[in-house]
Amino acid sequence: MLDDRKRKILQTIVDDYVTTAEPVGSRTLARKYSLGISPATIRNEMADLEILGFLEQPHTSAGRIPSPRGYRFYVDCLLAPPKIADSDAKLITNWYESRVRSLEEVFQETAKIISRMTHAVSLVTAPQISKALFKYLQFLPLDERRAIVVVVTDAGYVENKVIEMPAGTSFQDLQEIAANINDKLAGLSFGQIKHSVLREIRNDILSNPALFETALAVLRQALAVERSEKVYLGGATQLLAQPEFRDVDKIRGLLTMLEEEKLLSDILHMQDGEGVVVTIGQENKYSGIQNCSVVQATYRVEGQVIGTLAVLGPTRMEYGKIMAVLEFMHQHLGETLKKYKAF
Amino acid sequence: MLDDRKRKILQTIVDDYVTTAEPVGSRTLARKYSLGISPATIRNEMADLEILGFLEQPHTSAGRIPSPRGYRFYVDCLLAPPKIADSDAKLITNWYESRVRSLEEVFQETAKIISRMTHAVSLVTAPQISKALFKYLQFLPLDERRAIVVVVTDAGYVENKVIEMPAGTSFQDLQEIAANINDKLAGLSFGQIKHSVLREIRNDILSNPALFETALAVLRQALAVERSEKVYLGGATQLLAQPEFRDVDKIRGLLTMLEEEKLLSDILHMQDGEGVVVTIGQENKYSGIQNCSVVQATYRVEGQVIGTLAVLGPTRMEYGKIMAVLEFMHQHLGETLKKYKAF
DNA sequence: TATTAGCACTCCTCTCAATCGAGTGCTAAC
DNA sequence: GTTAGCACTCGATTGAGAGGAGTGCTAATA
């Protein structure tokens, strides 16, 4: 598609532009990097690359910047397989060791360290309970009127909720109900439970009508433990350091969007592919981030995908480094979570 | 201290400056507000107010802006007792009803709505478990090697953790341990437990040396459920709309600070007073926010202080409205939490 | 034929001075 | 005590000019 020299020049332009944020001129390029060719030659090649759609010119007498297509080619064809620097890997390992003490902190700190290393915003989705399997529920006494229902998933994840005990119900009754329910639901996913199994239980419990209403009321409360998918956000301020966002108005829209959790999940859910995936500029479906790029990877525990890691930044981003960091992190996170034995 | 006319002028200047963000001149003031006096008179009064330290001049030929002392006087003496608008109160009530479904969302949405109404950053601290009273703990089976320890507080708040069962320990053993521990710890605060009671238990358990090590190991794990105080942040982007932060560099420091949760707790903990408290500019101890003001209030459930609500914004903020919102919210939040019966 | 040097041209950016205007302080009149 | 009038101040805006990085084209070179 492109001869070696054009590739080399395109690559050098991207590399330079990513670090300097200034349009790259032929003279600068020749002086700064020893390409063995003169500025004039570079100019000719640049003109070609522009016609081919890999470069753009902000205005007539400026240097070139990579076009979205240029970035795409760079990412697909010019980038060496992303490999994280040893020092970075060590830094991440240490960070986890020194800062993470609980499951929730795993996600928080993961988001934090990714943004720290990539100078962009990071997004980490935590696993959703609706994909988990119901193991059992149990009631714990609280006082005369209230009890705590604890729902345990197959993997040991626990959600709990304080519930009102319906009038005339004893704690004993609750335990009966629990036994009944556990029989029925063990091994089902929360998604399944919500949509189809409730009705069946209802019929079953009809055989003991005394507890019918209580059981259903309690169960409904118990299943409300499910919470919507949580997105951990890290380092939104990193964006402020980028020249792209030197203008306050430009960044405001983006940050406002980042405060909308729903949008974030949407952005991340668009991608379920394998490995590290890059979405550049207008390739993004959501128009609010069409001057941004997203790099994302899923992470797994014991083979099962349970969440997504992503980095959001200006299209002028360090694709190589970011991909390497995510490549490393999605594995490392899986292992860390295994240690927490919660999934 | 100040005669009526000076008060009126100072108040008008603060009100105008808060909305326009422009230094207020005598001519503008006379034209915009019907004070019944001429620009020249206003000029004289302004000069007096400046000498008294209530106003400042950015430069010789600019209008006046309130000094920190001016804001202080405005807040202490010129502001009518903060009263929330009925429409705002209704808006808040509706917001809760339509958006809040779980305890955690109470805090998230509280932060969100406060910032929405005040156009500034809001901070909401969630209750800390270390102030809560231990009620009991219970083990739930998970598999051969692992169990879940559930710690319940007096008020029904639940924390849980997956623990490794020490080799050679049966689930039966765990339940014995639980009974023993619950006897000892019921009614104590987590703070107390951590610092003094553990030793006692250790001696007690010595009478059953078989379980000694197991019990301590398990208990240590169980108590690690405590997490540090969480601060919910809302509407950091609101700051971007303020002219004070039109310059990206100015806002970066502030936003970076807001990402440091520790600092936030510090800022909020400086104030344990009664009612709504305002801290203006350099009155803040932390130098990073000395061009900002903080308005905060504690909230209670059944008489006990359990957290703080705060608003952080430029010193040029709508003190009256913000105080009214917090006044309303700290009560409303208390009631909402009572509904959730978790404290 | 591919590469390079030279050159005229473009257009952004920075600087500096002139202008504008909102606001002040002072003085004198009311 | 209040107000009108006026000279003065000083930041903000505007516009012209210089500087510089970069381009495209042409002609010379290897």
XYZ file of C-alpha atoms (C1' of nucleotides) in Angstrom:
746
model
C 0.000 0.000 0.000
C 2.735 2.418 0.905
C 6.402 2.024 0.082
C 8.900 1.821 2.865
C 9.948 5.420 2.711
C 6.409 6.729 2.903
C 5.759 4.429 5.832
C 8.839 5.634 7.595
C 7.905 9.259 7.031
C 4.319 8.765 8.144
C 5.481 6.991 11.234
C 7.961 9.702 12.071
C 5.341 12.393 11.588
C 2.893 10.635 13.884
C 5.551 10.064 16.507
C 6.663 13.664 16.382
C 3.203 15.124 16.360
C 2.102 12.963 19.257
C 4.847 14.332 21.441
C 4.957 17.955 20.286
C 1.327 18.617 19.362
C 2.639 20.910 16.601
C 2.150 20.370 12.887
C 5.288 18.773 11.525
C 7.203 20.486 8.730
C 9.621 18.973 6.270
C 12.572 20.986 7.445
C 12.028 20.114 11.104
C 11.569 16.496 10.257
C 14.821 16.363 8.322
C 16.754 18.177 11.007
C 15.347 16.295 13.989
C 15.403 12.767 12.660
C 18.144 11.337 10.504
C 16.085 10.012 7.655
C 18.846 10.429 5.133
C 16.748 12.498 2.765
C 16.411 16.203 2.210
C 13.498 18.422 3.217
C 12.510 18.764 -0.437
C 12.121 15.036 -0.846
C 10.162 14.860 2.343
C 7.946 17.623 1.013
C 7.185 15.605 -2.076
C 6.398 12.529 -0.048
C 4.256 14.531 2.303
C 2.275 15.924 -0.597
C 1.689 12.365 -1.769
C 0.638 11.226 1.692
C -1.792 14.107 1.867
C -3.361 13.180 -1.455
C -3.652 9.600 -0.219
C -5.492 10.865 2.830
C -2.997 10.031 5.534
C -2.026 13.592 6.347
C -3.786 16.918 6.708
C -2.725 20.516 6.634
C -4.306 22.843 9.195
C -3.616 25.741 6.782
C -1.553 26.369 3.703
C 1.691 27.343 5.291
C 1.668 25.010 8.216
C 3.217 21.588 8.587
C 1.247 18.350 8.325
C -0.668 16.482 10.960
C -1.902 12.910 10.735
C -5.467 12.444 9.520
C -7.726 9.899 11.231
C -6.847 7.562 8.412
C -3.188 8.265 9.092
C -3.602 7.263 12.703
C -5.506 4.171 11.668
C -2.702 3.063 9.351
C -0.163 3.882 12.047
C -1.976 1.750 14.594
C -2.683 -1.132 12.232
C 0.522 -1.351 10.247
C 3.310 0.755 11.686
C 3.144 -0.022 15.358
C 5.341 -2.753 16.763
C 3.400 -5.239 18.905
C 2.823 -3.287 22.094
C 5.226 -4.282 24.824
C 5.248 -2.560 28.167
C 8.531 -1.269 29.547
C 9.879 -3.317 32.431
C 10.050 -0.254 34.610
C 6.391 0.471 33.973
C 5.392 -3.075 34.754
C 7.275 -2.904 38.010
C 5.676 0.428 38.805
C 2.229 -1.024 38.343
C 2.961 -4.049 40.465
C 4.275 -1.900 43.264
C 1.324 0.447 43.025
C -1.092 -2.392 43.571
C 0.876 -3.765 46.438
C 1.131 -0.521 48.295
C -2.315 0.923 47.704
C -4.894 -1.734 47.215
C -6.484 -3.205 50.281
C -10.057 -3.959 49.221
C -11.929 -5.090 46.203
C -13.341 -1.695 45.425
C -9.910 -0.177 45.624
C -8.733 -2.587 42.966
C -10.930 -0.818 40.464
C -10.299 2.664 41.755
C -6.563 2.246 41.734
C -6.580 0.492 38.400
C -8.306 3.488 36.909
C -5.889 5.798 38.653
C -2.721 4.106 37.562
C -3.823 3.697 33.970
C -4.541 7.376 33.646
C -1.307 8.213 35.382
C 0.688 6.186 32.900
C -1.165 7.197 29.781
C -1.870 10.867 30.533
C -5.439 10.323 29.488
C -8.719 9.456 31.103
C -9.200 5.851 32.030
C -12.438 3.968 32.415
C -12.799 0.724 34.272
C -16.099 -1.110 34.380
C -16.697 -3.281 37.372
C -18.413 -6.608 36.897
C -22.145 -6.611 36.782
C -24.022 -8.755 39.202
C -26.643 -9.730 36.646
C -24.118 -11.972 34.955
C -23.282 -13.730 38.217
C -24.897 -16.942 39.416
C -27.128 -17.050 42.436
C -25.718 -19.284 45.161
C -27.996 -18.691 48.121
C -29.598 -15.993 50.161
C -29.810 -15.825 53.892
C -31.581 -13.629 56.379
C -29.833 -12.120 59.351
C -31.815 -10.786 62.300
C -31.671 -7.089 63.016
C -34.532 -6.172 65.273
C -38.244 -6.948 65.667
C -39.296 -5.240 62.493
C -36.287 -5.575 60.271
C -33.910 -8.147 58.931
C -30.985 -8.133 56.568
C -31.116 -10.198 53.448
C -27.736 -11.282 52.172
C -27.435 -12.571 48.645
C -24.351 -14.603 47.808
C -23.199 -15.313 44.293
C -21.469 -18.408 43.096
C -18.156 -16.651 43.203
C -18.536 -15.267 46.694
C -19.690 -11.809 45.845
C -22.122 -10.511 48.442
C -24.840 -7.901 48.269
C -27.047 -7.062 51.182
C -30.064 -5.016 52.001
C -32.080 -4.131 55.054
C -35.669 -5.198 54.623
C -38.871 -4.548 56.477
C -40.399 -7.721 57.849
C -44.049 -7.840 56.827
C -46.364 -7.648 59.806
C -47.083 -11.013 61.355
C -43.969 -12.640 59.973
C -41.485 -14.225 62.310
C -37.811 -14.626 61.669
C -38.527 -18.327 61.599
C -40.860 -17.751 58.653
C -38.130 -15.935 56.817
C -35.782 -18.853 57.163
C -38.365 -21.173 55.748
C -38.807 -18.844 52.840
C -35.076 -18.704 52.320
C -34.792 -22.468 52.162
C -37.584 -22.602 49.650
C -36.123 -19.907 47.485
C -32.617 -21.274 47.599
C -33.863 -24.597 46.357
C -35.362 -22.955 43.334
C -32.761 -20.419 42.394
C -29.413 -22.019 43.080
C -27.194 -21.851 40.028
C -29.314 -19.434 38.017
C -28.017 -16.095 36.829
C -29.614 -12.973 38.182
C -30.702 -12.071 34.731
C -32.605 -15.338 34.393
C -34.121 -15.009 37.829
C -35.488 -11.598 37.146
C -37.109 -12.438 33.888
C -38.561 -15.885 34.133
C -38.222 -17.810 37.335
C -40.148 -15.572 39.683
C -43.450 -16.706 38.327
C -42.664 -20.328 38.941
C -41.755 -19.710 42.522
C -44.942 -17.891 42.980
C -46.944 -20.930 41.985
C -44.900 -23.155 44.216
C -45.364 -21.045 47.241
C -49.074 -21.114 46.668
C -48.999 -24.477 48.405
C -48.242 -22.603 51.573
C -50.476 -19.583 51.148
C -49.759 -18.277 54.603
C -46.338 -17.239 53.473
C -47.210 -16.347 49.941
C -47.311 -12.609 50.141
C -44.437 -12.364 52.535
C -42.173 -14.447 50.407
C -42.817 -12.530 47.279
C -42.461 -9.186 48.952
C -39.221 -10.229 50.538
C -37.850 -11.719 47.392
C -38.641 -8.676 45.413
C -36.717 -6.620 47.890
C -33.880 -9.080 47.897
C -33.455 -9.012 44.157
C -33.322 -5.265 44.202
C -29.772 -5.613 45.454
C -28.665 -5.550 41.887
C -27.018 -2.319 41.046
C -26.279 -0.915 37.677
C -22.870 -1.379 36.228
C -20.351 0.874 37.838
C -17.731 2.750 35.877
C -14.614 3.873 37.675
C -13.084 6.966 36.197
C -9.506 8.030 36.584
C -7.532 11.166 35.894
C -9.982 13.393 34.105
C -7.611 16.209 34.956
C -5.006 14.632 32.739
C -6.955 15.990 29.814
C -6.472 19.525 31.056
C -2.770 19.201 30.405
C -3.354 18.408 26.727
C -3.069 21.351 24.346
C -6.179 20.071 22.544
C -8.144 21.149 25.557
C -6.460 24.401 26.342
C -9.774 26.024 25.688
C -12.115 25.637 28.624
C -15.204 25.359 26.478
C -13.800 22.419 24.588
C -13.134 20.412 27.670
C -16.354 21.225 29.399
C -18.491 19.202 27.040
C -16.223 16.235 27.398
C -16.037 16.340 31.178
C -19.770 16.822 31.424
C -20.173 13.729 29.340
C -17.815 11.821 31.575
C -20.080 12.596 34.495
C -22.899 10.740 32.783
C -22.287 7.197 33.776
C -24.809 5.825 31.391
C -23.067 7.253 28.347
C -19.822 5.776 29.512
C -21.184 2.260 29.671
C -22.610 2.751 26.227
C -19.290 3.801 24.813
C -17.615 0.792 26.325
C -20.297 -1.662 25.360
C -19.940 -0.867 21.721
C -16.868 -3.032 21.765
C -16.804 -6.663 22.750
C -13.916 -7.775 20.590
C -10.834 -9.719 21.433
C -7.609 -8.120 22.614
C -6.831 -4.432 22.595
C -9.102 -2.431 20.320
C -8.566 1.118 19.102
C -11.332 3.428 17.962
C -10.121 6.616 16.334
C -11.946 9.924 16.100
C -15.035 9.682 13.976
C -15.025 5.936 14.207
C -16.620 6.567 17.575
C -20.365 6.420 17.339
C -21.020 8.975 20.007
C -20.532 12.395 18.501
C -19.292 13.956 21.719
C -15.980 12.157 21.423
C -15.342 12.278 17.723
C -12.177 14.237 18.185
C -11.019 11.640 20.659
C -9.768 8.107 20.462
C -10.635 5.196 22.683
C -8.397 2.247 23.392
C -10.009 -0.621 25.218
C -9.535 -4.172 26.334
C -11.662 -6.617 28.251
C -10.398 -8.456 31.280
C -11.175 -11.959 32.387
C -11.128 -14.196 35.383
C -10.878 -17.857 34.640
C -11.616 -17.341 31.006
C -14.773 -15.357 31.443
C -14.966 -11.739 30.367
C -16.090 -9.718 33.335
C -15.266 -6.129 32.536
C -13.594 -3.564 30.338
C -10.596 -1.320 30.647
C -10.448 1.728 28.435
C -8.464 4.860 27.835
C -10.018 7.975 26.355
C -7.887 10.817 25.045
C -7.369 13.151 22.115
C -6.774 11.444 18.774
C -3.223 12.648 19.171
C -2.385 10.064 21.794
C 0.469 7.689 22.437
C -1.224 4.693 20.900
C 1.747 2.410 21.319
C 2.240 3.070 24.972
C -1.441 3.060 25.797
C -1.994 -0.238 24.027
C 0.968 -1.708 25.850
C -0.337 -0.540 29.195
C -3.793 -1.958 28.565
C -2.332 -5.177 27.237
C -0.438 -5.541 30.471
C -3.196 -4.334 32.731
C -5.974 -6.525 31.488
C -3.939 -9.549 32.394
C -2.650 -8.143 35.620
C -6.121 -7.127 36.710
C -7.456 -10.590 36.045
C -4.760 -12.054 38.249
C -5.281 -9.495 40.967
C -8.988 -10.209 41.049
C -8.313 -13.886 41.314
C -6.374 -13.117 44.452
C -9.398 -11.382 45.863
C -11.368 -14.501 45.116
C -14.494 -12.549 44.617
C -15.264 -13.521 41.054
C -20.629 49.321 62.208
C -21.932 50.487 58.857
C -24.795 52.859 58.301
C -27.806 51.696 56.355
C -26.796 53.262 53.089
C -23.327 51.703 53.151
C -24.883 48.335 53.933
C -27.302 48.682 51.109
C -24.538 49.632 48.689
C -22.259 46.837 49.828
C -25.061 44.361 49.499
C -25.936 45.578 46.029
C -22.322 45.376 44.946
C -21.960 41.821 46.192
C -25.217 40.785 44.571
C -24.256 42.342 41.272
C -20.712 41.048 41.271
C -21.847 37.548 42.122
C -24.026 37.423 39.046
C -21.914 39.366 36.548
C -18.383 38.512 37.676
C -17.404 42.033 36.574
C -16.114 44.760 38.877
C -19.009 47.042 39.731
C -18.772 50.763 38.921
C -20.733 53.592 40.445
C -22.458 54.546 37.227
C -23.600 51.018 36.486
C -24.794 50.578 40.011
C -26.888 53.755 39.893
C -28.339 52.905 36.528
C -29.100 49.241 37.201
C -30.532 49.493 40.678
C -32.784 52.281 41.899
C -30.914 53.272 44.983
C -32.112 56.884 44.849
C -28.648 58.347 44.914
C -26.312 59.584 42.213
C -23.159 57.892 40.943
C -21.060 60.542 42.629
C -22.520 59.747 46.027
C -22.022 56.077 45.417
C -18.431 56.810 44.517
C -17.890 58.496 47.825
C -19.457 55.640 49.728
C -17.462 53.145 47.753
C -14.253 54.946 48.595
C -15.226 54.732 52.268
C -16.057 51.039 51.992
C -12.701 50.459 50.385
C -10.863 52.228 53.191
C -12.831 50.131 55.674
C -11.660 47.020 53.891
C -14.935 45.772 52.488
C -14.158 46.450 48.859
C -11.169 46.151 46.596
C -10.168 47.639 43.294
C -8.523 45.312 40.787
C -6.854 48.399 39.298
C -7.197 52.157 39.484
C -9.760 52.678 36.828
C -11.875 49.605 37.399
C -14.999 49.179 39.469
C -14.973 47.637 42.913
C -15.221 44.013 43.922
C -15.970 42.685 47.398
C -12.958 41.844 49.537
C -12.967 38.668 51.637
C -13.963 40.858 54.540
C -16.777 42.245 52.421
C -18.067 38.756 51.736
C -17.763 37.916 55.400
C -19.862 40.922 56.392
C -22.324 40.132 53.653
C -22.737 36.580 54.870
C -22.885 37.479 58.557
C -24.961 40.647 58.533
C -26.585 41.330 55.198
C -27.991 37.999 54.250
C -31.566 37.217 55.108
C -31.944 33.858 56.879
C -31.491 31.410 54.027
C -34.791 30.087 52.797
C -35.017 27.735 49.853
C -37.429 28.535 47.061
C -40.479 26.293 47.007
C -39.785 25.322 43.430
C -36.271 24.261 44.366
C -37.504 22.218 47.288
C -39.953 20.477 45.038
C -37.266 19.862 42.454
C -35.074 18.193 45.032
C -37.862 16.006 46.333
C -38.731 14.864 42.844
C -35.110 14.225 42.037
C -34.763 11.846 44.946
C -37.953 10.075 44.120
C -37.118 9.470 40.519
C -33.460 8.659 40.753
C -32.553 7.108 44.054
C -32.970 3.392 44.412
C -30.168 2.345 46.711
C -28.253 3.656 49.645
C -25.175 4.459 47.657
C -27.230 6.382 45.152
C -28.525 8.555 47.951
C -25.083 10.003 48.348
C -24.264 10.133 44.674
C -27.461 11.877 43.770
C -27.251 14.202 46.730
C -23.881 15.350 45.511
C -25.224 15.682 42.000
C -28.263 17.715 42.824
C -26.436 20.062 45.152
C -23.919 20.908 42.499
C -26.652 21.284 39.926
C -28.480 23.816 42.052
C -25.478 25.758 43.257
C -23.315 25.713 40.125
C -20.378 24.693 42.232
C -18.690 21.508 43.326
C -20.414 19.571 46.045
C -18.875 17.182 48.511
C -20.818 14.637 50.488
C -19.105 12.462 53.061
C -20.667 9.123 53.709
C -20.797 7.827 57.252
C -17.717 6.117 58.540
C -18.022 2.635 59.851
C -15.544 3.237 62.663
C -18.143 5.331 64.460
C -20.747 2.594 64.177
C -21.411 0.009 66.850
C -20.638 -3.644 66.333
C -23.766 -5.788 66.530
C -22.612 -9.203 65.452
C -20.667 -11.026 62.840
C -21.642 -14.195 61.098
C -19.953 -16.607 58.763
C -21.591 -17.851 55.616
C -20.301 -20.946 53.846
C -18.848 -20.530 50.392
C -16.813 -23.613 49.561
C -14.333 -25.923 51.279
C -11.580 -23.391 51.575
C -13.449 -20.148 51.860
C -16.204 -18.501 53.825
C -17.775 -15.075 53.898
C -17.674 -13.083 57.050
C -20.516 -10.616 57.402
C -20.231 -7.855 59.949
C -23.435 -6.150 61.000
C -23.583 -2.827 62.784
C -26.104 -1.750 65.321
C -27.945 0.228 62.709
C -28.084 -2.534 60.148
C -25.171 -1.547 58.008
C -23.430 -4.572 56.574
C -19.910 -5.106 55.376
C -18.670 -8.404 54.077
C -15.504 -10.061 53.028
C -14.427 -13.372 51.586
C -11.915 -15.059 53.852
C -9.611 -17.966 53.543
C -10.402 -20.668 56.093
C -7.194 -21.665 57.847
C -6.220 -25.225 57.132
C -7.818 -27.710 59.452
C -10.660 -25.436 60.409
C -14.214 -26.573 59.882
C -17.152 -24.323 59.292
C -18.372 -25.532 62.675
C -15.265 -24.086 64.262
C -15.959 -20.765 62.654
C -19.383 -20.631 64.143
C -18.004 -21.299 67.584
C -15.535 -18.517 67.085
C -18.284 -16.211 65.957
C -20.339 -16.871 69.064
C -17.334 -16.210 71.239
C -16.460 -12.982 69.460
C -19.990 -11.687 69.381
C -20.225 -12.089 73.126
C -17.212 -9.902 73.587
C -17.747 -7.212 71.032
C -21.461 -6.529 70.944
C -22.176 -2.856 71.417
C -18.623 -1.628 71.000
C -17.626 0.845 68.313
C -15.251 -0.291 65.622
C -12.795 2.291 66.778
C -12.756 0.780 70.263
C -12.489 -2.716 68.953
C -9.485 -1.950 66.881
C -7.527 -0.271 69.564
C -8.125 -2.060 72.788
C -10.393 -5.053 72.840
C -8.515 -7.376 70.539
C -5.974 -8.167 73.202
C -8.601 -9.203 75.683
C -10.215 -11.575 73.263
C -6.878 -13.087 72.588
C -6.449 -14.007 76.237
C -9.949 -15.415 76.410
C -9.503 -17.604 73.449
C -6.373 -18.991 75.014
C -8.662 -21.231 77.018
C -9.395 -23.008 73.796
C -5.968 -23.032 72.224
C -7.036 -25.219 69.356
C -8.915 -22.339 67.867
C -6.629 -19.594 69.027
C -4.733 -18.906 65.867
C -7.692 -19.416 63.618
C -9.866 -17.049 65.561
C -7.362 -14.268 65.564
C -6.543 -14.654 61.931
C -10.177 -14.639 61.012
C -11.002 -11.726 63.220
C -8.198 -9.701 61.821
C -9.541 -10.325 58.366
C -13.044 -9.561 59.464
C -12.138 -6.206 60.917
C -10.403 -5.234 57.746
C -13.851 -4.654 56.291
C -13.571 -1.112 57.485
C -13.021 1.209 54.623
C -11.852 4.744 54.732
C -14.362 7.501 54.669
C -15.811 7.983 51.258
C -16.345 11.372 49.722
C -18.887 11.706 46.954
C -18.090 14.475 44.535
C -20.543 16.190 42.291
C -20.344 18.555 39.375
C -16.671 19.361 39.148
C -17.440 20.567 35.662
C -19.618 23.298 37.070
C -16.416 25.100 37.931
C -15.443 25.218 34.289
C -18.365 27.520 33.617
C -17.096 30.067 36.125
C -15.057 32.934 34.673
C -12.632 32.578 37.583
C -11.481 29.366 35.990
C -11.490 30.390 32.376
C -7.787 29.705 32.441
C -7.091 26.001 32.215
C -4.041 26.178 34.433
C -5.998 27.690 37.272
C -8.552 24.959 37.305
C -6.126 22.132 36.912
C -4.660 22.531 40.360
C -8.085 22.598 41.889
C -9.403 19.578 40.026
C -6.258 17.644 40.761
C -6.810 18.403 44.405
C -10.378 17.210 44.186
C -9.119 13.870 42.978
C -7.203 13.422 46.208
C -9.788 12.009 48.515
C -7.665 12.415 51.568
C -7.391 16.156 51.166
C -11.115 16.437 50.797
C -11.817 14.730 54.087
C -9.310 17.028 55.716
C -11.010 20.100 54.383
C -14.348 18.915 55.617
C -13.129 17.772 58.982
C -11.865 21.166 59.876
C -15.440 22.096 60.623
C -17.593 20.363 63.189
C -19.808 23.307 64.083
C -23.530 23.647 64.261
C -25.689 24.652 61.294
C -24.449 25.964 57.993
C -20.905 27.243 58.148
C -19.179 29.435 55.579
C -15.429 29.630 55.131
C -14.274 32.386 52.833
C -11.075 32.558 50.811
C -8.021 32.724 52.997
C -10.002 31.578 55.989
C -9.476 28.155 54.478
C -6.465 26.483 55.989
C -5.515 24.586 52.872
C -3.686 26.943 50.569
C -4.932 25.283 47.403
C -8.393 26.685 47.900
C -7.667 30.127 49.273
C -9.393 31.774 46.381
C -12.407 29.624 47.022
C -15.131 29.515 49.599
C -16.594 26.495 51.301
C -20.109 26.241 52.654
C -20.824 23.184 54.738
C -23.336 21.588 57.026
C -23.463 18.337 58.905
C -26.372 15.968 58.634
C -27.867 13.791 61.292
C -29.989 10.729 61.758
C -31.781 10.542 65.054
C -29.772 13.342 66.509
C -26.363 11.920 65.722
C -24.051 13.644 63.291
C -23.081 11.145 60.649
C -21.700 13.125 57.771
C -21.065 16.426 56.077
C -22.454 18.212 53.064
C -20.329 20.898 51.489
C -20.161 23.176 48.499
C -16.880 24.441 47.130
C -16.724 27.299 44.658
C -15.033 30.591 43.902
C -15.319 33.218 46.634
C -17.675 34.929 44.240
C -20.496 32.517 44.900
C -24.194 32.776 45.608
C -23.854 32.471 49.351
C -27.530 32.994 50.045
C -28.751 30.353 47.680
C -26.051 27.857 48.560
C -26.711 28.230 52.264
C -30.412 27.781 51.664
C -29.835 24.642 49.618
C -27.574 23.124 52.252
C -29.940 24.124 55.022
C -32.681 22.283 53.218
C -30.580 19.344 52.134
C -29.041 18.458 55.453
C -32.494 17.918 56.854
C -33.845 16.231 53.796
C -30.894 13.879 53.633
C -31.362 12.896 57.255
C -34.955 11.997 56.577
C -34.126 10.134 53.403
C -31.518 8.074 55.188
C -33.990 7.242 57.913
C -36.173 5.760 55.220
C -33.316 3.553 54.150
C -33.050 2.427 57.741
C -29.398 1.794 57.371
C -28.123 4.126 60.067
C 14.663 9.389 -13.201
C 14.849 10.449 -8.548
C 16.722 13.880 -5.535
C 17.913 18.309 -4.062
C 18.773 23.404 -3.829
C 16.751 27.751 -4.445
C 13.158 30.971 -4.318
C 8.819 33.310 -4.198
C 4.778 33.052 -1.681
C 1.445 32.046 2.186
C -0.301 32.658 6.453
C -0.035 32.264 11.391
C 1.857 34.591 15.450
C 3.888 38.045 18.041
C 4.601 42.823 19.130
C 3.695 47.494 19.595
C 1.210 51.586 19.362
C -3.148 53.923 18.995
C -7.762 54.143 20.383
C -11.748 53.357 23.238
C -14.379 53.385 27.192
C -15.732 52.406 31.848
C -14.526 54.154 35.972
C -12.226 57.134 39.404
C -11.083 61.263 42.306
C -11.392 65.933 42.894
C -13.529 70.431 42.833
C -17.093 73.460 42.733
C -21.909 74.355 42.628
C -26.454 73.252 44.532
C -24.667 66.417 52.501
C -25.392 65.665 47.546
C -24.494 66.166 42.787
C -22.618 67.710 38.185
C -18.545 68.327 35.626
C -14.034 67.263 34.182
C -9.393 65.620 33.802
C -7.084 61.446 34.329
C -6.077 56.301 34.624
C -5.601 51.984 32.813
C -7.207 47.540 30.980
C -9.130 45.889 26.635
C -9.520 46.028 21.810
C -7.900 46.893 17.260
C -4.819 47.113 13.444
C -0.484 47.416 11.116
C 3.971 45.516 10.541
C 7.767 42.259 11.252
C 9.228 37.542 11.764
C 9.311 32.873 10.824
C 8.085 28.229 9.689
C 6.448 25.995 5.993
C 4.900 25.102 1.153
C 4.964 24.387 -3.977
C 7.332 24.931 -8.057
C 11.271 25.024 -11.050
C 15.647 24.050 -12.400
C 19.957 21.917 -11.504
C 22.283 17.682 -10.065
C 23.709 12.698 -9.367
